[in-house]
Short mmCIF file of C-alpha atoms and ligand atoms in Angstrom, two decimals:
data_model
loop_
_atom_site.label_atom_id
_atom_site.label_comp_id
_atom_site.label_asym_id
_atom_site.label_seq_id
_atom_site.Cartn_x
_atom_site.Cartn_y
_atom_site.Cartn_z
CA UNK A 44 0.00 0.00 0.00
CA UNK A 45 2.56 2.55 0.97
CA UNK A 46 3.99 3.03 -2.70
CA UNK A 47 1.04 4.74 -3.82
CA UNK A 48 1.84 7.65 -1.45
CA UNK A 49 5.55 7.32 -3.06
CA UNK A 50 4.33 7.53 -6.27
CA UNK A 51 1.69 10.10 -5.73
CA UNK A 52 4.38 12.42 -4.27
CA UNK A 53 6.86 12.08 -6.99
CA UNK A 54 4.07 13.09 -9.45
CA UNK A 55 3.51 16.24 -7.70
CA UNK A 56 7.11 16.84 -7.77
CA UNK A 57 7.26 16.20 -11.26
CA UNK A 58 4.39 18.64 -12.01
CA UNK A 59 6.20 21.30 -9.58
CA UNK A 60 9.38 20.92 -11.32
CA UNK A 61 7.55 21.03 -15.02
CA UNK A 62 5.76 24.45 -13.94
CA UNK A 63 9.02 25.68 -12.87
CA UNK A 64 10.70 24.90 -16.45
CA UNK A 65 7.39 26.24 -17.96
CA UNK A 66 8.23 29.27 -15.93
CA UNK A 67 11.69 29.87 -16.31
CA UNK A 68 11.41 29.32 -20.28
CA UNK A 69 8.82 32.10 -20.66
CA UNK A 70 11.17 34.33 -18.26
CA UNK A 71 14.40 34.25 -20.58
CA UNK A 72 12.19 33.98 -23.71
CA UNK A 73 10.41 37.25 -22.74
CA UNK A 74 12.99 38.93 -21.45
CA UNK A 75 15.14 37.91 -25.05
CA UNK A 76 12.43 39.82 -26.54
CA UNK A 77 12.88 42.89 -24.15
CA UNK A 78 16.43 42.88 -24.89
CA UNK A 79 16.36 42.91 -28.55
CA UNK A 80 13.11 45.59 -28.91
CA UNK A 81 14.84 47.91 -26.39
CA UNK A 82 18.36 47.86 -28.89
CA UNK A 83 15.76 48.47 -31.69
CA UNK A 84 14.07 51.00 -29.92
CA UNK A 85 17.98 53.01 -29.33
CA UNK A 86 18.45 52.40 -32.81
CA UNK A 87 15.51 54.75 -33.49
CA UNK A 88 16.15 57.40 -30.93
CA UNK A 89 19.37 57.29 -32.42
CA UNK A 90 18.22 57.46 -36.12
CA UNK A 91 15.96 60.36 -34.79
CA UNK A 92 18.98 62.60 -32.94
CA UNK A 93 20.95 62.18 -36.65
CA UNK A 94 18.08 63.03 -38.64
CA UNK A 95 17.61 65.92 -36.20
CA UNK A 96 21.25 67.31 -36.74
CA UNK A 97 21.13 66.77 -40.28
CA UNK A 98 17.82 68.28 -40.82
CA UNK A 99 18.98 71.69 -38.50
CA UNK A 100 22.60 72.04 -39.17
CA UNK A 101 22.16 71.62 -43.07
CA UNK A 102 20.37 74.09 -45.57
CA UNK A 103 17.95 72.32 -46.70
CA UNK A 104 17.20 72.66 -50.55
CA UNK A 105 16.40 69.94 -51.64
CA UNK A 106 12.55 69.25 -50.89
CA UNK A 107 12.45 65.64 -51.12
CA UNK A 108 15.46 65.39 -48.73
CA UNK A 109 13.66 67.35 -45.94
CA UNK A 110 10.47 65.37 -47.05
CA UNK A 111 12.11 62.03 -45.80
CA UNK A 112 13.91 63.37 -42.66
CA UNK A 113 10.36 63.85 -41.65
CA UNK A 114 9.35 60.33 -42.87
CA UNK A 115 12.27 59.24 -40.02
CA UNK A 116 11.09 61.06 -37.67
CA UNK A 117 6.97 60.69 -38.09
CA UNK A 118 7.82 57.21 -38.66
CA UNK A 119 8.49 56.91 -34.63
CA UNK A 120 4.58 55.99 -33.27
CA UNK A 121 5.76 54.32 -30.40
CA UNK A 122 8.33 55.52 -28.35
CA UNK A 123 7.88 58.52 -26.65
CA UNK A 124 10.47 61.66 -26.84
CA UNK A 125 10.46 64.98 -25.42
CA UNK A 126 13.32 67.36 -27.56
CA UNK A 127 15.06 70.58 -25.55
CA UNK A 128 17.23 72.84 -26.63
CA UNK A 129 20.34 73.11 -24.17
CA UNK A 130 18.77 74.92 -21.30
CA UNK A 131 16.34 72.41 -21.34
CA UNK A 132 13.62 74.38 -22.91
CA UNK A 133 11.12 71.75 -24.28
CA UNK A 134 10.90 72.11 -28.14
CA UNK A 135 8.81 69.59 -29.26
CA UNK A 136 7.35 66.19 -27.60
CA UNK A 137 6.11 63.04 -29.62
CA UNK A 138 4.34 59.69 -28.52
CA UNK A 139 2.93 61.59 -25.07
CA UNK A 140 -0.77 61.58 -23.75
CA UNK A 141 -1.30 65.68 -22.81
CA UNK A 142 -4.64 66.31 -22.74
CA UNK A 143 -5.64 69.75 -24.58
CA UNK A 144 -7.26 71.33 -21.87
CA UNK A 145 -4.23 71.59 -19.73
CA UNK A 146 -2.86 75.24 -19.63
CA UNK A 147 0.32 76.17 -20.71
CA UNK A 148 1.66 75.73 -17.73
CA UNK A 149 0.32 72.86 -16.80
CA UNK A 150 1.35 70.96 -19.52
CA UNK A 151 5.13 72.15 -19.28
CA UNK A 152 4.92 71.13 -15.76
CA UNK A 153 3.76 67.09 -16.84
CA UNK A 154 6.63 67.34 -19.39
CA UNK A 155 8.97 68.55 -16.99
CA UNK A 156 7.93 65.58 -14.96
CA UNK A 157 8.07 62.78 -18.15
CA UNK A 158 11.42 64.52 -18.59
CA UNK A 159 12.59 63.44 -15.01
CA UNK A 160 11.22 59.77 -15.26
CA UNK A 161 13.05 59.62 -18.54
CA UNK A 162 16.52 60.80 -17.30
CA UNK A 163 16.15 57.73 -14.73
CA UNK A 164 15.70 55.25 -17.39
CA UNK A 165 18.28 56.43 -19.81
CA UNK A 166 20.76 59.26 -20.45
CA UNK A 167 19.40 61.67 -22.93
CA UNK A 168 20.95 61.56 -26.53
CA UNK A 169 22.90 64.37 -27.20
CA UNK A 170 22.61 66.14 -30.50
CA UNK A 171 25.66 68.31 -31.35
CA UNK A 172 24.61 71.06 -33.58
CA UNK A 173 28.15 72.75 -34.08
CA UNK A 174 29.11 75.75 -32.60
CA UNK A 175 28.42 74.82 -28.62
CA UNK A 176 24.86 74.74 -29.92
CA UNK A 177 23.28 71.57 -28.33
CA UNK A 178 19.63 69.96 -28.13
CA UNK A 179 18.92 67.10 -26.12
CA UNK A 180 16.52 64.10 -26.85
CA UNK A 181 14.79 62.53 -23.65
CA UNK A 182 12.81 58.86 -24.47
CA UNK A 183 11.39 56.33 -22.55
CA UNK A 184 10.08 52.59 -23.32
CA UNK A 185 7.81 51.98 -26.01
CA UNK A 186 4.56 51.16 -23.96
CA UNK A 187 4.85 47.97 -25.89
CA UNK A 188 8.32 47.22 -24.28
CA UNK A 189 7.00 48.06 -20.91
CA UNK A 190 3.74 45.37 -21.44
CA UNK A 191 6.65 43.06 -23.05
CA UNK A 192 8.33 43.01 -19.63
CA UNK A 193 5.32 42.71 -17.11
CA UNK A 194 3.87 40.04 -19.42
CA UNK A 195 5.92 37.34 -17.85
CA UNK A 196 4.64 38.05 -14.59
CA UNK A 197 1.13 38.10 -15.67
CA UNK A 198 1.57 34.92 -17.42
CA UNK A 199 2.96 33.34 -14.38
CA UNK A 200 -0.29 34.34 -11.96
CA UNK A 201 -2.65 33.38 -14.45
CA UNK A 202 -0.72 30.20 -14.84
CA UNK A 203 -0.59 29.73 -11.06
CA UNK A 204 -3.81 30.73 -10.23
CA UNK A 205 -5.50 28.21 -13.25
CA UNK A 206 -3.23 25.39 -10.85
CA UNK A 207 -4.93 26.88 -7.21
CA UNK A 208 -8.16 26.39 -9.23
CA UNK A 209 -7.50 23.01 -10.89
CA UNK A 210 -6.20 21.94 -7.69
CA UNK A 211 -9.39 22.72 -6.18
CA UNK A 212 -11.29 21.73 -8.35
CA UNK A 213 -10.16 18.03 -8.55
CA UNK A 214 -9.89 17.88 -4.69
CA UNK A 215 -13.31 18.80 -4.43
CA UNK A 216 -14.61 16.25 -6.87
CA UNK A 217 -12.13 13.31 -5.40
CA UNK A 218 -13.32 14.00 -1.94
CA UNK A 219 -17.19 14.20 -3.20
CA UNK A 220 -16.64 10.71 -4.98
CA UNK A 221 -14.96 9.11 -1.80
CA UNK A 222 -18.01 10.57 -0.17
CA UNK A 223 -20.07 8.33 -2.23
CA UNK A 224 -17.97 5.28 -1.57
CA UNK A 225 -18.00 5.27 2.06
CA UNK A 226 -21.42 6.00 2.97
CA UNK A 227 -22.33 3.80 -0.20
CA UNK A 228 -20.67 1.05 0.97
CA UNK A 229 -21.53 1.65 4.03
CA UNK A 230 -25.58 0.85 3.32
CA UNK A 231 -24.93 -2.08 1.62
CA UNK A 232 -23.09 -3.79 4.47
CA UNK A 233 -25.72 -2.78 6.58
CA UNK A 234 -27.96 -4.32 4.16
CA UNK A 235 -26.57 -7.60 3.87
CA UNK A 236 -26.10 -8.08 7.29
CA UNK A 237 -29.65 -7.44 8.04
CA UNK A 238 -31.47 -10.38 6.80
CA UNK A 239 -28.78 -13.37 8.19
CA UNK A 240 -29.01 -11.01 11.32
CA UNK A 241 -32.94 -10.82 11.70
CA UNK A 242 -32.83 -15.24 10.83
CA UNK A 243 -30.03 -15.16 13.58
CA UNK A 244 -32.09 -13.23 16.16
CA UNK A 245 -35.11 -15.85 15.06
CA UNK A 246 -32.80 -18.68 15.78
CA UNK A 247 -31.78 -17.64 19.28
CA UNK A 248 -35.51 -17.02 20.13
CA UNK A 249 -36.10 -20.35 19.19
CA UNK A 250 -33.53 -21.75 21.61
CA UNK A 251 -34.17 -19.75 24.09
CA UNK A 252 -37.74 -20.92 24.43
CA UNK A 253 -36.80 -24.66 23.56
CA UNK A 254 -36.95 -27.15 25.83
CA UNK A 255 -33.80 -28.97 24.52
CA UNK A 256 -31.74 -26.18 24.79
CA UNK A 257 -32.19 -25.21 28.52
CA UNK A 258 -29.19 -24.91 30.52
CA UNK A 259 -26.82 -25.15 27.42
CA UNK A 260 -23.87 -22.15 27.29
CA UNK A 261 -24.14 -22.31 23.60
CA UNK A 262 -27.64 -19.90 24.25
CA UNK A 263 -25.94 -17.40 26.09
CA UNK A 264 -22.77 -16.97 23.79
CA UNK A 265 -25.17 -17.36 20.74
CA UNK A 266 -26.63 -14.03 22.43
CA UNK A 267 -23.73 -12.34 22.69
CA UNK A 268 -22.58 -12.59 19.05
CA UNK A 269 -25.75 -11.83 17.90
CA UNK A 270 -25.63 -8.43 19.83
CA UNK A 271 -22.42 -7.60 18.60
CA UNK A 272 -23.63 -8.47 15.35
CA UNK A 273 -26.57 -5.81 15.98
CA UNK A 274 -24.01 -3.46 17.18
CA UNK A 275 -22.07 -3.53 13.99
CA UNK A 276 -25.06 -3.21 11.94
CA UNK A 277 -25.98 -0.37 13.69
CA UNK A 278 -22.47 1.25 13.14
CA UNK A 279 -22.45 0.89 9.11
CA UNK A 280 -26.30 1.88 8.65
CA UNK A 281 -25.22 5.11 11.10
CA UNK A 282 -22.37 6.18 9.14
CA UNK A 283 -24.56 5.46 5.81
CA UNK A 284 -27.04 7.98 6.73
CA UNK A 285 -26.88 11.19 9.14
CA UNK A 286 -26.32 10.08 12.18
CA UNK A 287 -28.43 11.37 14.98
CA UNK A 288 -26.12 12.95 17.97
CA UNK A 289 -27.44 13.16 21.23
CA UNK A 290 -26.03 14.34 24.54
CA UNK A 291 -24.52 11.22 26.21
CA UNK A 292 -21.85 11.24 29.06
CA UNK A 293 -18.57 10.76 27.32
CA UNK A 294 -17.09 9.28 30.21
CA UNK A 295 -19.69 6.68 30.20
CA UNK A 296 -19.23 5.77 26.73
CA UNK A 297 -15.29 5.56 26.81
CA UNK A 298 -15.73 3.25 29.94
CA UNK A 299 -18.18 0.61 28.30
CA UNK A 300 -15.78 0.67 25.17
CA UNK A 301 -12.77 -0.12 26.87
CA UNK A 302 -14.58 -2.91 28.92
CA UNK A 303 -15.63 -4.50 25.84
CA UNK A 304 -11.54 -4.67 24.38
CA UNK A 305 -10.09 -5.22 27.88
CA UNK A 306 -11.11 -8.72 27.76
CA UNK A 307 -10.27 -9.34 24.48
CA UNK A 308 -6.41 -8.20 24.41
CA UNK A 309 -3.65 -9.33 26.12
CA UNK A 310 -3.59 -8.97 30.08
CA UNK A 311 -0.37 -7.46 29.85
CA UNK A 312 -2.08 -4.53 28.06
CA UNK A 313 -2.91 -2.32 31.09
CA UNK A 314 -6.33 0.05 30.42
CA UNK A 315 -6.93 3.34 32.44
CA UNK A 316 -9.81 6.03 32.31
CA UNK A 317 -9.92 9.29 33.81
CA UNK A 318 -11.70 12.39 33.95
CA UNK A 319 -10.81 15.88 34.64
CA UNK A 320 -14.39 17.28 33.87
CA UNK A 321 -17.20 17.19 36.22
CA UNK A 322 -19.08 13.59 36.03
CA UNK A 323 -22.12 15.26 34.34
CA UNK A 324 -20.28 16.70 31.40
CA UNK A 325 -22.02 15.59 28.32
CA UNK A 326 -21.18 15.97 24.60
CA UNK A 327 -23.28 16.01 21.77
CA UNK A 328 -22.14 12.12 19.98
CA UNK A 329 -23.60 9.29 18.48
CA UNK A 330 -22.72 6.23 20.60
CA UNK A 331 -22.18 3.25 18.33
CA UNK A 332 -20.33 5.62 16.06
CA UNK A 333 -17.59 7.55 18.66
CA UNK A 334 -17.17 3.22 20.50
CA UNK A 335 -16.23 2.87 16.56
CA UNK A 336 -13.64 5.18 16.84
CA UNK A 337 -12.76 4.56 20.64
CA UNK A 338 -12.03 0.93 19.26
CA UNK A 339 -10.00 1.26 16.57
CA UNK A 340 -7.98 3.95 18.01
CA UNK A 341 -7.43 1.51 20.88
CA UNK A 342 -6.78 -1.68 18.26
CA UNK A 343 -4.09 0.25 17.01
CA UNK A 344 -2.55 1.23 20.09
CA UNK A 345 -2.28 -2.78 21.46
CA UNK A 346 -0.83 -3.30 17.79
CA UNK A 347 1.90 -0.63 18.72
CA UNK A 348 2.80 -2.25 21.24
CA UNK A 349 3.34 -6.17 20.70
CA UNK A 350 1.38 -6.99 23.62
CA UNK A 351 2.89 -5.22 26.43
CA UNK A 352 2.22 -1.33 28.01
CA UNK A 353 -0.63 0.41 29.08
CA UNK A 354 -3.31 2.49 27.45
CA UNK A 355 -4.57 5.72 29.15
CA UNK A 356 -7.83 7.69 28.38
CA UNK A 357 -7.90 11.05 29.62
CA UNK A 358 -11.08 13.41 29.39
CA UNK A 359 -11.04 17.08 29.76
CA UNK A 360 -11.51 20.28 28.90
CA UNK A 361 -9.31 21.56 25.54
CA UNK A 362 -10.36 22.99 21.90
CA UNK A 363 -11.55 25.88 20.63
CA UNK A 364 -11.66 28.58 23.97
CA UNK A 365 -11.64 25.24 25.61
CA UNK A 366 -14.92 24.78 25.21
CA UNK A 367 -14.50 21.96 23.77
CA UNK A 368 -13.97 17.91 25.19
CA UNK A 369 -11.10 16.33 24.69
CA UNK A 370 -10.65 12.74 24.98
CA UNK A 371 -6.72 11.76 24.53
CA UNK A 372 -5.60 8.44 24.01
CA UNK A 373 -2.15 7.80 24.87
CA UNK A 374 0.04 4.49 24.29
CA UNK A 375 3.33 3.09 25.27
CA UNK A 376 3.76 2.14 21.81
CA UNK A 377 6.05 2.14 18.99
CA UNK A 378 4.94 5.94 18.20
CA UNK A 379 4.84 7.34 15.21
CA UNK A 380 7.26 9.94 12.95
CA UNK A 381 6.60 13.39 12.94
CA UNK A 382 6.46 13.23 9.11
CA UNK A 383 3.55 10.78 8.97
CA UNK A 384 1.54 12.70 11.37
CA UNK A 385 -1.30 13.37 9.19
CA UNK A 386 -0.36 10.34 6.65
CA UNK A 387 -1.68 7.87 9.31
CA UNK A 388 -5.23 8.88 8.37
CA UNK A 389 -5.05 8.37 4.73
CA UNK A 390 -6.99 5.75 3.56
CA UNK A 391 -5.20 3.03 2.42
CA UNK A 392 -2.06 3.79 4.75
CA UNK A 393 -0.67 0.97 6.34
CA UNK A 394 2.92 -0.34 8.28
CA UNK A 395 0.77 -3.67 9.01
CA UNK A 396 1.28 -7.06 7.07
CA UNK A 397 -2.76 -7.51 7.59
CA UNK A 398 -3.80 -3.98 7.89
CA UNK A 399 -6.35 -2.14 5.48
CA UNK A 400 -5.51 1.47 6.79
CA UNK A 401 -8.85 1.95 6.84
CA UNK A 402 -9.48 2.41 10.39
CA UNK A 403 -8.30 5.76 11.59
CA UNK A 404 -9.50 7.13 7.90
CA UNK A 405 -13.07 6.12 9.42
CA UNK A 406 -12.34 7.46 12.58
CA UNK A 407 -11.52 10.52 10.70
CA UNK A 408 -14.45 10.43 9.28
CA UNK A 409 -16.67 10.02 12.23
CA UNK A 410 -15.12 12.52 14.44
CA UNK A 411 -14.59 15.65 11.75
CA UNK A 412 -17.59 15.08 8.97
CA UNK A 413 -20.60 13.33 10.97
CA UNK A 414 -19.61 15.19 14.89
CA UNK A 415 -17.49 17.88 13.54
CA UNK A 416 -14.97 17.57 16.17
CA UNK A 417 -11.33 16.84 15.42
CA UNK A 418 -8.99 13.49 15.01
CA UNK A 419 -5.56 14.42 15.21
CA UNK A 420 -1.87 13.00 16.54
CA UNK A 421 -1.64 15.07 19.32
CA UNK A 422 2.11 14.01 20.47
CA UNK A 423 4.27 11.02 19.75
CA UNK A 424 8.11 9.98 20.00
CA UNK A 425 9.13 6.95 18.21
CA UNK A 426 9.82 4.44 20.46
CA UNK A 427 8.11 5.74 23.17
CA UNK A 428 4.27 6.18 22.39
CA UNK A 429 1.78 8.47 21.31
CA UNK A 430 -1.28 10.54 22.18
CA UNK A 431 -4.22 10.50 19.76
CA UNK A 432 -6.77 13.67 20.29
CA UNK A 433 -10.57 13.40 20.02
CA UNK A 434 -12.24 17.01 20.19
CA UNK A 435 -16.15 16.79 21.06
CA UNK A 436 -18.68 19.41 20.97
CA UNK A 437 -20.31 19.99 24.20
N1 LIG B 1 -0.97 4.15 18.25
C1 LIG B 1 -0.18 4.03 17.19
N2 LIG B 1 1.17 3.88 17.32
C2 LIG B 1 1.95 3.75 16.24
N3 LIG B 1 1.51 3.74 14.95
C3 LIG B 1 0.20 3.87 14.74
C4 LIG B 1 -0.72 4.02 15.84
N4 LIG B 1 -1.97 4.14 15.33
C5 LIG B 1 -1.82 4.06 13.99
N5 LIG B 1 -0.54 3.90 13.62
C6 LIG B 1 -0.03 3.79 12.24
O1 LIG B 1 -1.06 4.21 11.35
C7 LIG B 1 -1.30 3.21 10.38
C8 LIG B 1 -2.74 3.29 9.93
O2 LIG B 1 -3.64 2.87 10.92
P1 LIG B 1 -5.08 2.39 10.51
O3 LIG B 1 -5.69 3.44 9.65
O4 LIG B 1 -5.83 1.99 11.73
O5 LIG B 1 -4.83 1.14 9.58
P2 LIG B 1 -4.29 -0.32 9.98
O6 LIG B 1 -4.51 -0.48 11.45
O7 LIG B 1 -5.10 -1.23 9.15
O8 LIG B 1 -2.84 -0.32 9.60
C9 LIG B 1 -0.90 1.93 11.05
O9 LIG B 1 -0.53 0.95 10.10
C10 LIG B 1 0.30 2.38 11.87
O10 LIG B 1 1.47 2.42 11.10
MG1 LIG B 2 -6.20 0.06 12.59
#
């Protein structure tokens, strides 16, 4: 059973890893692409400063040569440039949202500002007009370069959020389906056993009346298997429907539970209950359901501990405000890692030659969906035992 839980792990890890490639690919591919439209876009700005001297510093006769210095410089729809003279007086701007209803004023001031964020990005081009005459070309990224080099990161939370979703998604539907298979499986045991059990309960009657029979042992122990068959029935058609919880006193239950294992383990297996909360405390619990849990909690503990140690129930007050009651069940057993703390109650999860690892994924079950309490491994130290934690609503 276990390497499913190896296997299912190195998936994950294989999916991780993939999503990191994924990742990583886009980031260099992306930021290629910044890299090569930012040299194009200096190419321009440069194109633009020589067009600029040329078109100033020459006389200009020829029509058709001033027509396509324009071209060069019209031809720029993307990068945005603000063009001063040497004391910084702004000439001309291209590739800049000002609205039209600014003021004079106002607008100089929002170019004086572009002008600052531009100087932090790059060093203006300087065009040398002869004579200590100089202008000065400011420019920032294309808004297409700028998109260019957030798109990574947008790709990357769209791609992790679709995984958060997925994720949920499929956990939501798995959990739904093994919802299904419990409780379905659940009915139909409790249907099966229910007509033998019914014949069985005929049988005993019989015996019980008969003559013949009077005196024999074989009536009385015929009695008791057929209530413990009745008590098992009454477990799988409880957790195949909504159970009904009703306030019982805990203490009582964990006491009748533990009398019903004691004589059925080894004597060397030592069983203790106590209480720390006042003998009337009740919580809210469907019997045959929580002397379910009780039971296999407490199988698993003599299992931990090849027939030798003791087993202590302790009730009291813990939870939520501590509001709650707690009911811990601590063994001298083998314990359990750290790491497999919350493994233990997967189904299917087993160190045992004959085990199902079924049993504290029903206990699970019980405590958290049908008396929404809480299971959980509340302490343990390999090789010297462990403390299993039942939370109860009062
Ligand atoms: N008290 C305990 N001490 C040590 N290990 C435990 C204890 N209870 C449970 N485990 C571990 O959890 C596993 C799963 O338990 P369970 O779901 O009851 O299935 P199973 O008893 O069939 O193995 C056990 O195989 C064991 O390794
Ligand atoms: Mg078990």
């Amino acid at each position: 059973m276990l390497p499913i839980y190896d296997q299912k792990s190195r998936i994950k890890l294989v999916i991780v890893v993939l999503a990191l490639v994924i990742g990583a690919v886009t980031v260099i591919y992306t930021n290629l692409l910044v890299r090569r439209l930012s040299e194009r876009e200096q190419q321009q700005i440069n194109l633009y400063a020589r067009t600029l001297r040329f078109l100033i510093s020459t006389e200009v006769e020829d029509a058709n040569m001033a027509f396509l210095n324009t071209e060069i410089i019209e031809a720029n729809t993307t990068i945005p440039v603000i063009l001063t003279d040497g004391e910084e007086n702004i000439i001309q701007y291209k590739n800049l949202t000002v609205p039209e209803a600014l003021s004079e004023a106002q607008k100089d001031a929002l170019l004086r500002r572009e002008i600052a964020e531009m100087k932090e990005l790059h060093p203006p081009v300087v065009v040398n007009l002869g004579m200590g005459l100089r202008n000065y070309i400011y420019y920032k990224d294309s808004q297409i370069l700028t998109q260019l080099k957030t798109y990574p990161l947008v790709q990357l939370g769209v791609i992790a959020s679709l995984g958060v979703i997925a994720y949920m998604v499929f956990s939501t539907s798995r959990r739904a389906e093994q919802n299904r298979v419990w409780v379905g499986l659940a009915k139909e045991t409790a249907h099966q056993l229910g007509t033998p059990l019914s014949s069985l309960m005929a049988w005993q009657n019989y015996m019980q009346e008969s003559e013949r029979f009077q005196g024999e042992p074989v009536v009385e122990e015929l009695a008791k298997d057929v209530k413990r068959l009745q008590i098992i029935t009454e477990r799988f058609s409880n957790i195949g429907s909504v159970p009904v919880l009703k306030d019982e006193n805990i203490r009582d239950v964990a006491e009748r539970a533990i009398d019903y294992l004691k004589v059925r383990v080894s004597r060397k297996v030592v069983f203790k209950v106590e209480s720390l909360l006042d003998p009337a405390t009740t919580a809210s619990v469907n019997v045959p359901l929580l002397e379910w849990v009780i039971e296999n909690i407490c199988k698993n503990a003599v299992d931990a501990m090849e027939g030798r140690g003791s087993i202590t129930l302790i009730l009291r007050h813990g939870g939520r405000n501590n509001k709650q009651i707690a009911l811990d069940i601590t063994d001298t057993g083998k314990g359990i890692p750290k790491s497999k703390f919350d493994t233990v109650f997967q189904p299917g999860y087993t160190t045992k030659k004959r085990g199902w690892g079924l049993g504290l994924a029903l206990a699970k079950r019980i405590i958290e969906n049908y008396h929404k309490g809480r299971l959980y491994v509340r302490w343990s130290e390999v090789g010297k035992g462990t403390t299993f934690r039942i939370l109860l609503n009062g």
